[in-house]
Tab-separated table of C-alpha atoms in Angstrom:
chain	number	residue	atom	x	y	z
J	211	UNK	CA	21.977	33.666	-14.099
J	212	UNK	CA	19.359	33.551	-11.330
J	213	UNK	CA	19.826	36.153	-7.985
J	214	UNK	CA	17.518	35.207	-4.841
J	215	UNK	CA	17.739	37.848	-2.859
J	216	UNK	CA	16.527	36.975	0.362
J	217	UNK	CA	15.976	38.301	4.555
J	218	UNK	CA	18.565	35.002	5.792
J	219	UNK	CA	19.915	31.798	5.327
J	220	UNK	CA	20.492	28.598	6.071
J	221	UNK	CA	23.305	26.980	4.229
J	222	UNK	CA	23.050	23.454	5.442
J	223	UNK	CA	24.941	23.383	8.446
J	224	UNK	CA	24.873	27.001	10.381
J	225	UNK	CA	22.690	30.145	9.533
J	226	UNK	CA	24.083	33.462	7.709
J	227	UNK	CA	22.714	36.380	8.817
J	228	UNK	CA	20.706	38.365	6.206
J	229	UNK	CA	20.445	40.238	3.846
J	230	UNK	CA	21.263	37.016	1.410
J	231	UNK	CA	21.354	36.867	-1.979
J	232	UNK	CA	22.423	33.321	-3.723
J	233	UNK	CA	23.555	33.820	-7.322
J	234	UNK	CA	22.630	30.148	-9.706
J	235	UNK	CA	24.201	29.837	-13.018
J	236	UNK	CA	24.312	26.551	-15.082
J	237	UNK	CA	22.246	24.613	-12.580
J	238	UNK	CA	25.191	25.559	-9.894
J	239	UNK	CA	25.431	27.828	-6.612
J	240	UNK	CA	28.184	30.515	-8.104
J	241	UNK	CA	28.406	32.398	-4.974
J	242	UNK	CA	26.193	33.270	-2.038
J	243	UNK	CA	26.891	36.760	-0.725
J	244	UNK	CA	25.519	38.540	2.445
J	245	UNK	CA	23.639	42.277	1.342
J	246	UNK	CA	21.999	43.151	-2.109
J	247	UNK	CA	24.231	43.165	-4.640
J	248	UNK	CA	23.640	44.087	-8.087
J	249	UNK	CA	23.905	41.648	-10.498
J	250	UNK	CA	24.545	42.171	-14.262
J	251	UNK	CA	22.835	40.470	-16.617
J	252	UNK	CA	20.871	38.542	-13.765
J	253	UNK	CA	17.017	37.386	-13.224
J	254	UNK	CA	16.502	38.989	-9.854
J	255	UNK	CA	14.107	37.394	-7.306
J	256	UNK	CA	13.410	39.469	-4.249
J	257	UNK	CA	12.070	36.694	-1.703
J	258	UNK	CA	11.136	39.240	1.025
J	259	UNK	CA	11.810	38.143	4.643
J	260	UNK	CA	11.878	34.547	3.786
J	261	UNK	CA	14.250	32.048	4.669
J	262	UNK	CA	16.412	30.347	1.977
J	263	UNK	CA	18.022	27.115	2.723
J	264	UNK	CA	18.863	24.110	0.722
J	265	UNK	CA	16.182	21.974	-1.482
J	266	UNK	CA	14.949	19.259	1.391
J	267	UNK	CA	15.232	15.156	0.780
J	268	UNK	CA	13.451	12.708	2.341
J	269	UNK	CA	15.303	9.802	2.452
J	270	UNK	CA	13.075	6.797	2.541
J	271	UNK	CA	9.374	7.641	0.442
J	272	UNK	CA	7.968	4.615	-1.502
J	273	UNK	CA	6.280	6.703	-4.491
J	274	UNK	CA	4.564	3.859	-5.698
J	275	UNK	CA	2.159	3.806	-2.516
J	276	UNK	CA	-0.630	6.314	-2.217
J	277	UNK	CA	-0.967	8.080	0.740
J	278	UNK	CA	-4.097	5.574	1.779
J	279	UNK	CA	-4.162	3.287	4.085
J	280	UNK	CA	-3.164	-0.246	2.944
J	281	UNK	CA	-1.127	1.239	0.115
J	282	UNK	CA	1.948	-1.155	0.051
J	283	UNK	CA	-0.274	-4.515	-0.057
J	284	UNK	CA	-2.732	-2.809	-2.698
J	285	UNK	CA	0.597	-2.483	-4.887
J	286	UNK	CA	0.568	-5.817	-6.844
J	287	UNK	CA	-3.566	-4.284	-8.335
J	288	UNK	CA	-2.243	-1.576	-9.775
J	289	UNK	CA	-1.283	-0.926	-13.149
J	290	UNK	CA	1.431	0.466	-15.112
J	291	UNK	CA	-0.363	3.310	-15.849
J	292	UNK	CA	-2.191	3.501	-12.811
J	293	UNK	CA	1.422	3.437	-11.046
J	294	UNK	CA	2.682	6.178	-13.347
J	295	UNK	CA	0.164	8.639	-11.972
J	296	UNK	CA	0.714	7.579	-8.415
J	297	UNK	CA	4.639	8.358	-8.851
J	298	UNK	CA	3.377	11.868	-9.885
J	299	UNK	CA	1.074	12.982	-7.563
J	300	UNK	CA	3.865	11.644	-4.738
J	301	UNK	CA	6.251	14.037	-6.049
J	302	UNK	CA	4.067	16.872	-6.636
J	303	UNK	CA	2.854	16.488	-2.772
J	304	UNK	CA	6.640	16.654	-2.058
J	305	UNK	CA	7.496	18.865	-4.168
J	306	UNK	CA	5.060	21.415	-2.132
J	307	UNK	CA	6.721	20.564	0.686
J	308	UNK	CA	9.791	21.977	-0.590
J	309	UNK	CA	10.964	17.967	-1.130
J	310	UNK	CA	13.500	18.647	-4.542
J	311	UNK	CA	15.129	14.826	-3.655
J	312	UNK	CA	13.452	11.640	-2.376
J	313	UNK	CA	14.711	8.502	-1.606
J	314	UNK	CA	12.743	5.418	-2.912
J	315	UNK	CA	13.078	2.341	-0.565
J	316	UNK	CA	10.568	0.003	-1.896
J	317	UNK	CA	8.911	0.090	-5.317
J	318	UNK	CA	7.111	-3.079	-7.537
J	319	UNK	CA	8.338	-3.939	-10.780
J	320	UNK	CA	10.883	-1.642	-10.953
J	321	UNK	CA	8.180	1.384	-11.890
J	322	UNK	CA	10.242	4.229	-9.917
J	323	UNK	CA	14.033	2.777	-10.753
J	324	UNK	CA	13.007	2.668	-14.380
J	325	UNK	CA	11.699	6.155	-14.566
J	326	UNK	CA	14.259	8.119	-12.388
J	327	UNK	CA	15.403	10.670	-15.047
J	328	UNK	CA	11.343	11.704	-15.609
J	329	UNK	CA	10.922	13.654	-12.857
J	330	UNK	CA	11.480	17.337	-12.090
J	331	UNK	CA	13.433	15.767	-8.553
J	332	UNK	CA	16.252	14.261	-8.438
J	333	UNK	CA	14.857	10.699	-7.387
J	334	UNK	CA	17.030	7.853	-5.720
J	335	UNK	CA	15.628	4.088	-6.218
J	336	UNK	CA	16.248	0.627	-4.361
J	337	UNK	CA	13.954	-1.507	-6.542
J	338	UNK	CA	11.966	-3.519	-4.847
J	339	UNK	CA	13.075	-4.525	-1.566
J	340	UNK	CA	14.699	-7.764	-0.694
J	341	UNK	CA	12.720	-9.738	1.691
J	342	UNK	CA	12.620	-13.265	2.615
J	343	UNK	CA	9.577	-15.941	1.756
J	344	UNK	CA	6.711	-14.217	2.504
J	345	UNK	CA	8.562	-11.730	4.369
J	346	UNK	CA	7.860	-7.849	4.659
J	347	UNK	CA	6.702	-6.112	1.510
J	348	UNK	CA	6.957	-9.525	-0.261
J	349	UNK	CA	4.494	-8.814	-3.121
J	350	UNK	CA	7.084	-6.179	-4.364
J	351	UNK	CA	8.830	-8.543	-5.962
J	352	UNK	CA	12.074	-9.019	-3.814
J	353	UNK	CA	12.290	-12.511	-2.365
J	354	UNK	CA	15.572	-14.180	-1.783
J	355	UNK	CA	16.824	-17.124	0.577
J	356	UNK	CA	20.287	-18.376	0.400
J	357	UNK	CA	23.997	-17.044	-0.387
J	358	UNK	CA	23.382	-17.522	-3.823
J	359	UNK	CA	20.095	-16.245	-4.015
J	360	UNK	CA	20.684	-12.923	-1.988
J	361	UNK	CA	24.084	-12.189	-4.351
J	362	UNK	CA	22.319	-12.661	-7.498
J	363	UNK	CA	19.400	-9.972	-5.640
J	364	UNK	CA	22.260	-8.037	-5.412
J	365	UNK	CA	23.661	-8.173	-8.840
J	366	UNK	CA	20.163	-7.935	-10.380
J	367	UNK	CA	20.014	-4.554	-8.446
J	368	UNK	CA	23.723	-3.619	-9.418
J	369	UNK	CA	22.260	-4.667	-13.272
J	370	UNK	CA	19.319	-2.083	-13.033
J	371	UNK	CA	21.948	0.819	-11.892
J	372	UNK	CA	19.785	1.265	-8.845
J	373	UNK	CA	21.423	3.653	-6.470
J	374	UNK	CA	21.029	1.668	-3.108
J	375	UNK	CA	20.467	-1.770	-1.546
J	376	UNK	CA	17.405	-2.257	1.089
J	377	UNK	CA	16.960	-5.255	2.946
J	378	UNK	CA	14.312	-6.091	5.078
J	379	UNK	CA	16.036	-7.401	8.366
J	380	UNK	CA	12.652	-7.541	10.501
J	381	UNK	CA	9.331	-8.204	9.754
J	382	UNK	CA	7.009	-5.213	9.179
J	383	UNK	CA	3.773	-3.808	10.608
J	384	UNK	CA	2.006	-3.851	7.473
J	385	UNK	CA	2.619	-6.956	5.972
J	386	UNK	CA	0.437	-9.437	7.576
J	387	UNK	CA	1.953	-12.916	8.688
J	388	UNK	CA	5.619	-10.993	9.666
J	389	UNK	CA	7.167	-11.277	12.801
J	390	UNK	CA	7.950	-7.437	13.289
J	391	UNK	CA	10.061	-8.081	16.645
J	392	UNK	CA	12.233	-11.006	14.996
J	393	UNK	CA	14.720	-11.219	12.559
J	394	UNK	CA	14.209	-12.312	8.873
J	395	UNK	CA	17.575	-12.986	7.742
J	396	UNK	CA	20.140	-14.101	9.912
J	397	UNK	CA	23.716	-12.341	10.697
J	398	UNK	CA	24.990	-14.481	7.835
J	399	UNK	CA	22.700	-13.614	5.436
J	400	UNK	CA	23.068	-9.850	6.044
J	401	UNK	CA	27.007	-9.922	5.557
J	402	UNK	CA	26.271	-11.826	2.237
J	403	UNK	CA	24.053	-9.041	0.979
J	404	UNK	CA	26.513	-6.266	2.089
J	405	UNK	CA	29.673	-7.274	0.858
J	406	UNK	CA	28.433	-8.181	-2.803
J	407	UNK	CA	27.104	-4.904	-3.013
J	408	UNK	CA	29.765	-3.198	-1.809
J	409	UNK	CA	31.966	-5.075	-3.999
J	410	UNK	CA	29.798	-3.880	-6.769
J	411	UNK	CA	29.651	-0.086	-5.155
J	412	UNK	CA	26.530	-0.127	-3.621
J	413	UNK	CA	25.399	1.073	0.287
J	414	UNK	CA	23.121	-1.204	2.073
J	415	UNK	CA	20.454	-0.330	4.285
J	416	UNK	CA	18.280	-2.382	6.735
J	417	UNK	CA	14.721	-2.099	7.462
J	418	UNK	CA	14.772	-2.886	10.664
J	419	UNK	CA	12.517	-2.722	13.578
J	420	UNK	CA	13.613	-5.511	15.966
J	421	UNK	CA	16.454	-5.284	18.276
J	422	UNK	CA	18.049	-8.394	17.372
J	423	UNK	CA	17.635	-6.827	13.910
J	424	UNK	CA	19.346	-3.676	14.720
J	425	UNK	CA	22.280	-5.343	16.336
J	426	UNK	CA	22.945	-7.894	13.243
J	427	UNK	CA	22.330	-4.974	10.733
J	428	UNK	CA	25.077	-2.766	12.707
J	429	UNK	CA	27.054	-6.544	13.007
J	430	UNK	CA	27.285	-6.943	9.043
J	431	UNK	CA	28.316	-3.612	7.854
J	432	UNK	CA	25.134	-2.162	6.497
J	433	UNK	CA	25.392	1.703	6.014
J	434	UNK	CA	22.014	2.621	7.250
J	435	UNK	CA	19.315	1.780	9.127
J	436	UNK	CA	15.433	2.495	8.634
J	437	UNK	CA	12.923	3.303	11.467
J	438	UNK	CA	15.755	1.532	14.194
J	439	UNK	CA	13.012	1.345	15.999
J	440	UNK	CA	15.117	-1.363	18.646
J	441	UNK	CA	11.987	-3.902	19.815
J	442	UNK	CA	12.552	-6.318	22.122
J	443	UNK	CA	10.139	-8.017	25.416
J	444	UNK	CA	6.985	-5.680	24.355
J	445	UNK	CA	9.318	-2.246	24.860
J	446	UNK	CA	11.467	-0.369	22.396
J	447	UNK	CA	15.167	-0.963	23.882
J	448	UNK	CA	18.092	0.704	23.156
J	449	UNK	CA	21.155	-0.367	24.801
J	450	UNK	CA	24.391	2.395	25.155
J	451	UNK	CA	26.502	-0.463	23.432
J	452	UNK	CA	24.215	-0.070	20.538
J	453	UNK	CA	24.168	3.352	20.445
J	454	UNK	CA	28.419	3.334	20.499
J	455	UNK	CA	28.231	0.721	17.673
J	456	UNK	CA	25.683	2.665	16.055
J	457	UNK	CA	28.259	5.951	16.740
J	458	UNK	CA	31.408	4.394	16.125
J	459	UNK	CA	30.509	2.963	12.487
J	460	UNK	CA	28.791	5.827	11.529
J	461	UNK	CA	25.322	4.548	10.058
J	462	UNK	CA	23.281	6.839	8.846
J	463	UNK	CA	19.675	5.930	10.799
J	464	UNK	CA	16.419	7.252	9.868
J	465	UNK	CA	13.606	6.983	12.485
J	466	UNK	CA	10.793	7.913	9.719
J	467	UNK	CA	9.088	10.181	11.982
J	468	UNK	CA	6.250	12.401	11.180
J	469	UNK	CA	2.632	11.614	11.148
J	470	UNK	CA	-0.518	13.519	10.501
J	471	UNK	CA	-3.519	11.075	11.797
J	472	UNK	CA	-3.843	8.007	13.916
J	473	UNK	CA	-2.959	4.784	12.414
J	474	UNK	CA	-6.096	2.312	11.502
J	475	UNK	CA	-7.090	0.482	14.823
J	476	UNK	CA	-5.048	-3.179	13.942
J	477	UNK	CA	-2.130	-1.221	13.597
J	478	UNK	CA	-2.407	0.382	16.807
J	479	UNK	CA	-2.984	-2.724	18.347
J	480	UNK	CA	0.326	-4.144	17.108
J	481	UNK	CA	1.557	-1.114	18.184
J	482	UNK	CA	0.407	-1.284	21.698
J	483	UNK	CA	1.166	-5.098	21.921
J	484	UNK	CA	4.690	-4.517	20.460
J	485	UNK	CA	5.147	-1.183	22.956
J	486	UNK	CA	6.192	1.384	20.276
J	487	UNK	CA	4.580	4.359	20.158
J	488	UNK	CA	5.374	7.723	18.523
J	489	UNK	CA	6.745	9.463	22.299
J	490	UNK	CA	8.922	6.297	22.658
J	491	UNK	CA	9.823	6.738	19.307
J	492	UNK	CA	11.081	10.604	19.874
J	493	UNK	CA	12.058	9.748	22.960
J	494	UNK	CA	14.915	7.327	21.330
J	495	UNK	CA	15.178	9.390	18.618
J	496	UNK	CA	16.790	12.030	21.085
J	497	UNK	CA	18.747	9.865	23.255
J	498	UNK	CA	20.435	8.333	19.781
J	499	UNK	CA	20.992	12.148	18.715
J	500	UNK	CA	23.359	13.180	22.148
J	501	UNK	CA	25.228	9.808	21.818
J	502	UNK	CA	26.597	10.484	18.799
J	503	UNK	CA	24.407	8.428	16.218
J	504	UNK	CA	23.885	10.065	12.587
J	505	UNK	CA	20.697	10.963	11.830
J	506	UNK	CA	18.431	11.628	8.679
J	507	UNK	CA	15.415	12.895	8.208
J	508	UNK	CA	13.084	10.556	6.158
J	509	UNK	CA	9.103	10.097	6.770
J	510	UNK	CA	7.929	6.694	4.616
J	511	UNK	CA	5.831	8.556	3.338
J	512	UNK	CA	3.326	7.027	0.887
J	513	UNK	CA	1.947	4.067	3.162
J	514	UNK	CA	-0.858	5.189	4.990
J	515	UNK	CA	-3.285	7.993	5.417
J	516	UNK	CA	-1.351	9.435	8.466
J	517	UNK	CA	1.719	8.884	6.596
J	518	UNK	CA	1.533	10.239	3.095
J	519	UNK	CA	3.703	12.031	1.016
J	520	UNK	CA	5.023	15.752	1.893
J	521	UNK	CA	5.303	15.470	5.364
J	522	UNK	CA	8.906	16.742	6.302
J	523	UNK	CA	8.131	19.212	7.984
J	524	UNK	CA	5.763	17.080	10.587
J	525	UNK	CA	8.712	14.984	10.689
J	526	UNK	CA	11.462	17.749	11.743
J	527	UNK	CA	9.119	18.879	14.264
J	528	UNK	CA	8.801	15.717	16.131
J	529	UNK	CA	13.107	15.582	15.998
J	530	UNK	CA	12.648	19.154	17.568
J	531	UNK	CA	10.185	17.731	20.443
J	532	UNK	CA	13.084	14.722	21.022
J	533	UNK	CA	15.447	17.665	21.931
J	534	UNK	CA	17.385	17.831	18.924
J	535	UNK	CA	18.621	21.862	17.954
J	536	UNK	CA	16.895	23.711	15.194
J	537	UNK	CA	20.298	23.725	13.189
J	538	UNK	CA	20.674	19.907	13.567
J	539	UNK	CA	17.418	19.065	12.481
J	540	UNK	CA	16.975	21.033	9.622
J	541	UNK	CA	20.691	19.372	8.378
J	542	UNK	CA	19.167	15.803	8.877
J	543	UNK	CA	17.032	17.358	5.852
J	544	UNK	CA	19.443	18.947	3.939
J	545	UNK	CA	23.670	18.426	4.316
J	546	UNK	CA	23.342	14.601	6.648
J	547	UNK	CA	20.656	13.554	4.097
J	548	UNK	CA	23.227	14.193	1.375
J	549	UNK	CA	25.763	12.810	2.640
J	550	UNK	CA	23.694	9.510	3.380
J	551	UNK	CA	21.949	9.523	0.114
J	552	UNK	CA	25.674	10.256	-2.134
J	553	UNK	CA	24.655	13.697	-3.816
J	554	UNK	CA	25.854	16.810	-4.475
J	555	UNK	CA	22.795	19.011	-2.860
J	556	UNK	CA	21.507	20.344	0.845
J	557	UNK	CA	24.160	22.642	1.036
J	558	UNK	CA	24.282	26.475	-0.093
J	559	UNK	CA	28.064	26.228	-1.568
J	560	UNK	CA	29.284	27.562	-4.641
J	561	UNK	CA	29.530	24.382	-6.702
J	562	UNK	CA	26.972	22.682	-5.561
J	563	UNK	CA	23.666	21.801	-7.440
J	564	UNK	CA	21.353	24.572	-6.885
J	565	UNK	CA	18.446	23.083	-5.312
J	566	UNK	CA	16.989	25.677	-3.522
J	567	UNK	CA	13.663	26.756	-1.273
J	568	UNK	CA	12.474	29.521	0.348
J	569	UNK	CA	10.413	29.106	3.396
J	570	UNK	CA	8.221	32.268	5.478
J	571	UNK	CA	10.123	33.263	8.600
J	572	UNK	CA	12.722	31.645	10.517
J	573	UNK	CA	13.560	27.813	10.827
J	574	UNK	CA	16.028	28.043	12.743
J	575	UNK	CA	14.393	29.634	15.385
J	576	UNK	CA	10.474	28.203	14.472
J	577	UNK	CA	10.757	24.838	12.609
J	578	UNK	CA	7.015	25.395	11.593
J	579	UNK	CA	8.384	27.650	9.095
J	580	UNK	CA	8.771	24.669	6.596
J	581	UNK	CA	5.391	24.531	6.412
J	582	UNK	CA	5.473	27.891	4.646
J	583	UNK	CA	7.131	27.199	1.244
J	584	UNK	CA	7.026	29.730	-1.079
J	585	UNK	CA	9.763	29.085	-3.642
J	586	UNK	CA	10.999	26.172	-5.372
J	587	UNK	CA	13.925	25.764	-7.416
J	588	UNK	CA	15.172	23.034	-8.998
J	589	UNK	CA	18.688	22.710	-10.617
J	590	UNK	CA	18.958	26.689	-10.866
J	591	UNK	CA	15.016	26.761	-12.313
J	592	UNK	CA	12.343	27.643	-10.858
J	593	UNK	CA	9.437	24.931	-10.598
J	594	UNK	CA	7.010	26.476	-8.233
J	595	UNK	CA	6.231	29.751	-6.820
J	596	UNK	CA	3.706	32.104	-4.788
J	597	UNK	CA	5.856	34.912	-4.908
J	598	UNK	CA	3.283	38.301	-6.597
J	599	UNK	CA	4.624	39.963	-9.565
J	600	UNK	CA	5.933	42.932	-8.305
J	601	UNK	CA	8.732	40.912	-6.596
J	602	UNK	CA	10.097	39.859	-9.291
J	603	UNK	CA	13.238	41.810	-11.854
């Protein structure tokens, strides 16, 4: 049995005033108990006047990129091997970020479904993408045009035991030759791809940049949406229907926010000629947020130097600059990530798995805490920590 014995808490969903202490046993949250108990039997951890709070996820990483610039098209050069030790170094930058669950939306050949179970995090997997001709991230591997075609994507997925379905609705910015404001598959085609997989138990979710993209993504049933970014006439447009459709069916969306340098100059120019930017971006982000649209925190990390991996916590601060409560943002990382992703972590409950971090000082109240990790632990272990010896029982 492990005891973290800690100054507060955040369980999820609301704060518990310290002190904390969260007993593990078996890989489980037994109990989690306000004051200092004593514990029989116990490994006792005394994490100071840190914060603990649920493991975070990221819900759309591609592990197989590598934090450079260009990293999706420079996929199809790499390796096996050379792959292998790109998956590792992703989830090592996650993990210390406090990151104990990503989501993988895009790998190529299969390298991150196949070796799931490897990892010290509990890693979610797509596959490779499915994409039209030449569409976005085509070199991944996930091409499909036609009903038949896009069902047998599906089952071919289904076959590999992958734990979600992405579809590239809209063209991208980093796949040259896409249309990024247009729609590569048509309503039709999008209904096809959702109802085999959910007929084989499998959520669907849409890359999806375009308006006309969003709309037909909402319009088929998909169960989440990636970057929603709602383009349309040079402008980022988000009608209130959308936003009740968005509301009413209860899609999970995920604006992958966060970024830590300026994008290379021909993406800024699509940028500027498409009018997105990252304040239009927040700004949407918020106005989604008080209508009522579910959101998750997830940073695409991987694909460019000012997107690489282990940047949560840049992307919880720009939900914080849309508007969006401390408590609220930090459970688009933890308990609404869960939920969207299907597992059984980001909340402090006995029962749950206990995936647990411990940040310096206060998120709730100072979101830049989460750049202060000092504790990881992973299914009632613990994988990292800065903690000095005399803390520890």
């Amino acid at each position: 049995m492990l005891a973290l014995r800690a100054e507060r808490a955040f369980d999820g969903e609301r704060s518990i005033a310290g002190p904390v202490t969260v007993l593990v046993e078996d890989g489980k949250i037994k109990a989690v108990e306000q004051g200092r108990p004593d514990v029989a039997g116990a490994e006792v951890v005394d994490l100071g006047t840190a914060t603990v709070l649920p493991g975070l996820i990221d819900t759309h990483v591609h592990l197989c990129a590598d934090s450079e610039n260009g990293a999706l098209d420079r996929l199809p050069d790499f390796t096996s091997e050379h792959l292998d030790a790109v998956i590792r170094d992703s989830l090592d930058r996650h993990l210390r970020a406090g990151v104990t669950t990503v989501r993988d939306l895009g790998d190529r050949a299969w390298a991150v479904v196949d070796q799931r179970a490897k990892h010290r995090q509990r890693v979610l997997a797509s596959g490779p993408p499915i994409t039209s001709p030449r569409g976005h991230c085509w070199s991944m591997g996930g091409q499909a045009s036609g009903d038949d075609a896009l069902r047998q994507a599906v089952r071919a997925r289904a076959e590999r035991n992958v734990d979600i379905v992405k579809i590239m609705a809209s063209g991208g910015f980093t796949t040259p030759g896409t249309i990024v404001d247009d729609c590569q598959f048509t309503e039709h085609d999008l209904r096809v791809v959702v109802e085999e997989a959910h007929s084989l138990g499998l959520p669907v979710t849409a890359h999806a940049h375009s308006l006309r993209a969003v709309q037909q993504a909402v319009a088929a049933g998909v169960d989440g949406i990636e970057h929603c970014t709602c383009l349309s006439g040079g402008a980022m447009v988000v009608p209130v229907e959308l936003m009740d459709a968005l509301a009413e069916a209860d899609i999970a969306v995920c604006h992958t926010l966060g970024v830590t340098m300026e994008p290379p100059p021909h993406i800024q120019e699509a940028f500027d000629r498409m009018g997105m930017s990252m304040a239009a971006k927040i700004d949407a982000t918020g106005r989604m947020y008080d209508h009522g649209v579910r959101t998750v925190s997830g940073t695409d990390g991987g694909i460019g130097a000012g997107k690489p991996h282990g940047i949560t916590a840049h992307a919880l601060r720009n939900m914080i600059e849309a508007g969006i409560p401390n408590a609220a943002v930090l459970a688009s990382a933890t308990s609404q990530a869960a939920k969207a992703c299907g597992v059984s972590k980001g909340v402090l409950k006995p029962g749950w798995d206990a995936d647990i971090i411990a940040v310096q000082g206060d998120p709730v109240r100072d979101i830049t805490a989460l750049h202060h990790v000092t504790t990881v632990v992973i299914g009632g272990q613990i994988v990292t920590t800065v903690l000095p010896a005399d803390r520890r029982e």
